[in-house]
């Protein structure tokens, strides 16, 4: 059985999609390659090595000079080192949760009392910060969408799991006879 030929609009879309995939993958791979080369150039630089050695020497020198003092404290600190991990007790967490509404009410009251001062300032400066906020929001949105697009292209074309998902969806879409008539040129 010969392979079926897609209709022209779908071939154009497929060619455009493969061009986008090739461009994204080659750009990302190239940037990864150049970043690795840059990292290698920096880490193998003699100046970086000299500075790293001097910083390491300084650190060990400080440790050696402080050793007579820290060795006397170590037996008292060592047994409690694991207990010193950051831990928020549930009672403290509950107290903070109960205090938040009261703190917000106080801040709201202060904002209400001082509003004759800051409302005109906010109004006049809004000519600057509202357009700036809109531009920053748009830039952030476009950046997020671009990063999400590149990440999805990389996932669905470079990982076996992503490729399998795309293949399964294509198989589900192209299997019914109605879709066969829409997608492919009749034999």
Short mmCIF file of C-alpha atoms in Angstrom, two decimals:
data_model
loop_
_atom_site.label_atom_id
_atom_site.label_comp_id
_atom_site.label_asym_id
_atom_site.label_seq_id
_atom_site.Cartn_x
_atom_site.Cartn_y
_atom_site.Cartn_z
CA UNK A 1 0.00 0.00 0.00
CA UNK A 2 1.45 3.35 -1.04
CA UNK A 3 1.63 6.17 1.44
CA UNK A 4 -1.19 8.65 1.15
CA UNK A 5 -0.53 12.20 -0.06
CA UNK A 6 -1.79 15.05 2.08
CA UNK A 7 -3.81 17.77 0.39
CA UNK A 8 -1.87 20.92 -0.50
CA UNK A 9 -2.95 23.16 2.45
CA UNK A 10 -1.99 20.45 4.93
CA UNK A 11 1.35 19.88 3.16
CA UNK A 12 2.07 23.63 3.47
CA UNK A 13 1.18 23.59 7.16
CA UNK A 14 3.34 20.49 7.66
CA UNK A 15 6.29 22.09 5.87
CA UNK A 16 5.90 25.28 7.92
CA UNK A 17 5.70 23.26 11.12
CA UNK A 18 8.80 21.26 10.29
CA UNK A 19 10.65 24.49 9.42
CA UNK A 20 9.64 25.99 12.79
CA UNK A 21 10.70 22.82 14.61
CA UNK A 22 14.07 22.72 12.81
CA UNK A 23 14.67 26.43 13.46
CA UNK A 24 13.76 26.23 17.16
CA UNK A 25 15.78 23.07 17.76
CA UNK A 26 18.86 24.30 15.89
CA UNK A 27 18.70 27.69 17.67
CA UNK A 28 18.37 26.13 21.11
CA UNK A 29 21.05 23.53 20.39
CA UNK A 30 23.36 26.24 19.05
CA UNK A 31 22.82 28.44 22.10
CA UNK A 32 23.52 25.47 24.38
CA UNK A 33 26.69 24.69 22.44
CA UNK A 34 27.90 28.30 22.60
CA UNK A 35 27.10 28.56 26.30
CA UNK A 36 29.10 25.39 26.97
CA UNK A 37 32.00 26.79 24.94
CA UNK A 38 31.78 30.07 26.85
CA UNK A 39 31.70 28.25 30.19
CA UNK A 40 34.70 26.17 29.15
CA UNK A 41 36.59 29.30 28.03
CA UNK A 42 35.91 31.01 31.35
CA UNK A 43 36.76 28.02 33.52
CA UNK A 44 39.98 27.28 31.64
CA UNK A 45 41.15 30.90 31.79
CA UNK A 46 44.42 31.33 33.69
CA UNK A 47 43.20 34.52 35.38
CA UNK A 48 40.08 32.74 36.66
CA UNK A 49 42.25 29.88 37.92
CA UNK A 50 44.57 32.29 39.73
CA UNK A 51 41.66 34.14 41.36
CA UNK A 52 39.99 30.84 42.32
CA UNK A 53 43.19 29.58 43.89
CA UNK A 54 43.71 32.81 45.82
CA UNK A 55 40.11 32.80 47.09
CA UNK A 56 40.43 29.14 48.09
CA UNK A 57 43.75 29.85 49.81
CA UNK A 58 42.19 32.79 51.67
CA UNK A 59 39.26 30.59 52.80
CA UNK A 60 41.51 27.82 54.07
CA UNK A 61 43.75 30.40 55.75
CA UNK A 62 40.73 31.84 57.61
CA UNK A 63 39.64 28.34 58.62
CA UNK A 64 43.12 27.47 59.86
CA UNK A 65 43.42 30.67 61.88
CA UNK A 66 39.94 30.26 63.36
CA UNK A 67 40.45 26.57 64.14
CA UNK A 68 41.75 27.04 67.71
CA UNK A 69 38.59 28.98 68.56
CA UNK A 70 36.03 26.93 66.62
CA UNK A 71 37.39 23.60 67.86
CA UNK A 72 36.43 24.58 71.45
CA UNK A 73 32.85 25.34 70.37
CA UNK A 74 32.35 22.33 68.07
CA UNK A 75 31.48 19.77 70.81
CA UNK A 76 28.65 22.01 71.99
CA UNK A 77 27.27 22.79 68.53
CA UNK A 78 27.57 19.42 66.75
CA UNK A 79 24.81 17.57 68.67
CA UNK A 80 22.31 20.33 67.88
CA UNK A 81 23.25 20.95 64.23
CA UNK A 82 20.42 18.80 62.84
CA UNK A 83 17.87 20.39 65.16
CA UNK A 84 18.81 23.85 63.90
CA UNK A 85 17.09 23.34 60.55
CA UNK A 86 14.49 25.99 59.68
CA UNK A 87 11.16 24.78 60.97
CA UNK A 88 7.98 26.74 61.58
CA UNK A 89 5.94 25.34 64.42
CA UNK A 90 2.21 24.93 63.72
CA UNK A 91 1.29 27.20 66.63
CA UNK A 92 3.43 30.02 65.23
CA UNK A 93 1.91 29.48 61.80
CA UNK A 94 -1.60 29.67 63.29
CA UNK A 95 -0.72 32.87 65.17
CA UNK A 96 0.56 34.47 61.97
CA UNK A 97 -2.59 33.38 60.10
CA UNK A 98 -4.76 34.90 62.83
CA UNK A 99 -2.75 38.14 62.90
CA UNK A 100 -2.85 38.76 59.13
CA UNK A 101 -6.46 40.11 59.03
CA UNK A 102 -5.77 42.50 61.92
CA UNK A 103 -2.55 43.71 60.27
CA UNK A 104 -4.35 44.23 56.96
CA UNK A 105 -7.11 46.21 58.72
CA UNK A 106 -4.53 48.47 60.40
CA UNK A 107 -2.74 49.03 57.09
CA UNK A 108 -6.07 49.78 55.41
CA UNK A 109 -6.96 52.28 58.12
CA UNK A 110 -3.57 53.99 57.74
CA UNK A 111 -4.10 54.10 53.96
CA UNK A 112 -7.56 55.63 54.48
CA UNK A 113 -6.26 58.32 56.81
CA UNK A 114 -3.31 59.22 54.59
CA UNK A 115 -5.27 59.05 51.32
CA UNK A 116 -5.51 62.85 50.90
CA UNK A 117 -1.73 62.81 50.54
CA UNK A 118 -1.06 59.80 48.34
CA UNK A 119 -4.16 59.78 46.09
CA UNK A 120 -3.25 63.01 44.22
CA UNK A 121 0.35 61.84 43.92
CA UNK A 122 -0.82 58.49 42.58
CA UNK A 123 -3.19 60.24 40.16
CA UNK A 124 -0.55 62.57 38.72
CA UNK A 125 2.13 59.91 38.52
CA UNK A 126 -0.33 57.50 36.89
CA UNK A 127 0.37 59.31 33.63
CA UNK A 128 3.77 57.63 33.80
CA UNK A 129 3.35 54.34 35.63
CA UNK A 130 0.13 53.06 34.04
CA UNK A 131 1.53 53.06 30.46
CA UNK A 132 4.77 51.68 31.87
CA UNK A 133 2.85 48.91 33.65
CA UNK A 134 0.98 48.10 30.44
CA UNK A 135 4.21 47.91 28.43
CA UNK A 136 5.94 45.79 31.09
CA UNK A 137 2.91 43.49 31.24
CA UNK A 138 2.87 43.07 27.47
CA UNK A 139 6.61 42.38 27.37
CA UNK A 140 6.24 39.83 30.17
CA UNK A 141 3.30 38.16 28.39
CA UNK A 142 5.11 37.96 25.05
CA UNK A 143 8.25 36.65 26.76
CA UNK A 144 6.27 34.01 28.62
CA UNK A 145 4.47 32.91 25.46
CA UNK A 146 7.74 32.72 23.50
CA UNK A 147 9.41 30.65 26.23
CA UNK A 148 6.34 28.39 26.49
CA UNK A 149 6.30 27.93 22.69
CA UNK A 150 9.99 27.02 22.54
CA UNK A 151 9.65 24.68 25.53
CA UNK A 152 6.65 22.91 24.01
CA UNK A 153 8.38 22.53 20.62
CA UNK A 154 11.44 21.10 22.36
CA UNK A 155 9.32 18.73 24.46
CA UNK A 156 7.13 17.42 21.65
CA UNK A 157 10.00 16.96 19.18
CA UNK A 158 12.99 15.96 21.32
CA UNK A 159 11.61 13.61 23.97
CA UNK A 160 10.29 10.12 23.26
CA UNK A 161 7.27 10.72 25.50
CA UNK A 162 6.39 13.94 23.64
CA UNK A 163 6.84 12.30 20.23
CA UNK A 164 4.58 9.43 21.31
CA UNK A 165 1.89 11.89 22.44
CA UNK A 166 1.99 13.70 19.08
CA UNK A 167 1.87 10.39 17.18
CA UNK A 168 -1.09 9.16 19.25
CA UNK A 169 -3.03 12.39 18.69
CA UNK A 170 -2.30 12.31 14.94
CA UNK A 171 -3.39 8.68 14.74
CA UNK A 172 -6.64 9.54 16.58
CA UNK A 173 -7.35 12.50 14.30
CA UNK A 174 -6.45 10.91 10.97
CA UNK A 175 -8.06 7.48 11.45
CA UNK A 176 -11.81 8.21 10.88
CA UNK A 177 -12.97 7.94 7.24
CA UNK A 178 -14.28 11.52 7.26
CA UNK A 179 -10.84 12.80 8.24
CA UNK A 180 -9.27 10.57 5.58
CA UNK A 181 -11.40 12.37 2.97
CA UNK A 182 -10.53 15.81 4.37
CA UNK A 183 -6.79 15.29 4.88
CA UNK A 184 -5.71 13.14 1.93
CA UNK A 185 -5.91 13.34 -1.84
CA UNK A 186 -8.31 10.68 -3.16
CA UNK A 187 -6.56 7.74 -4.78
#
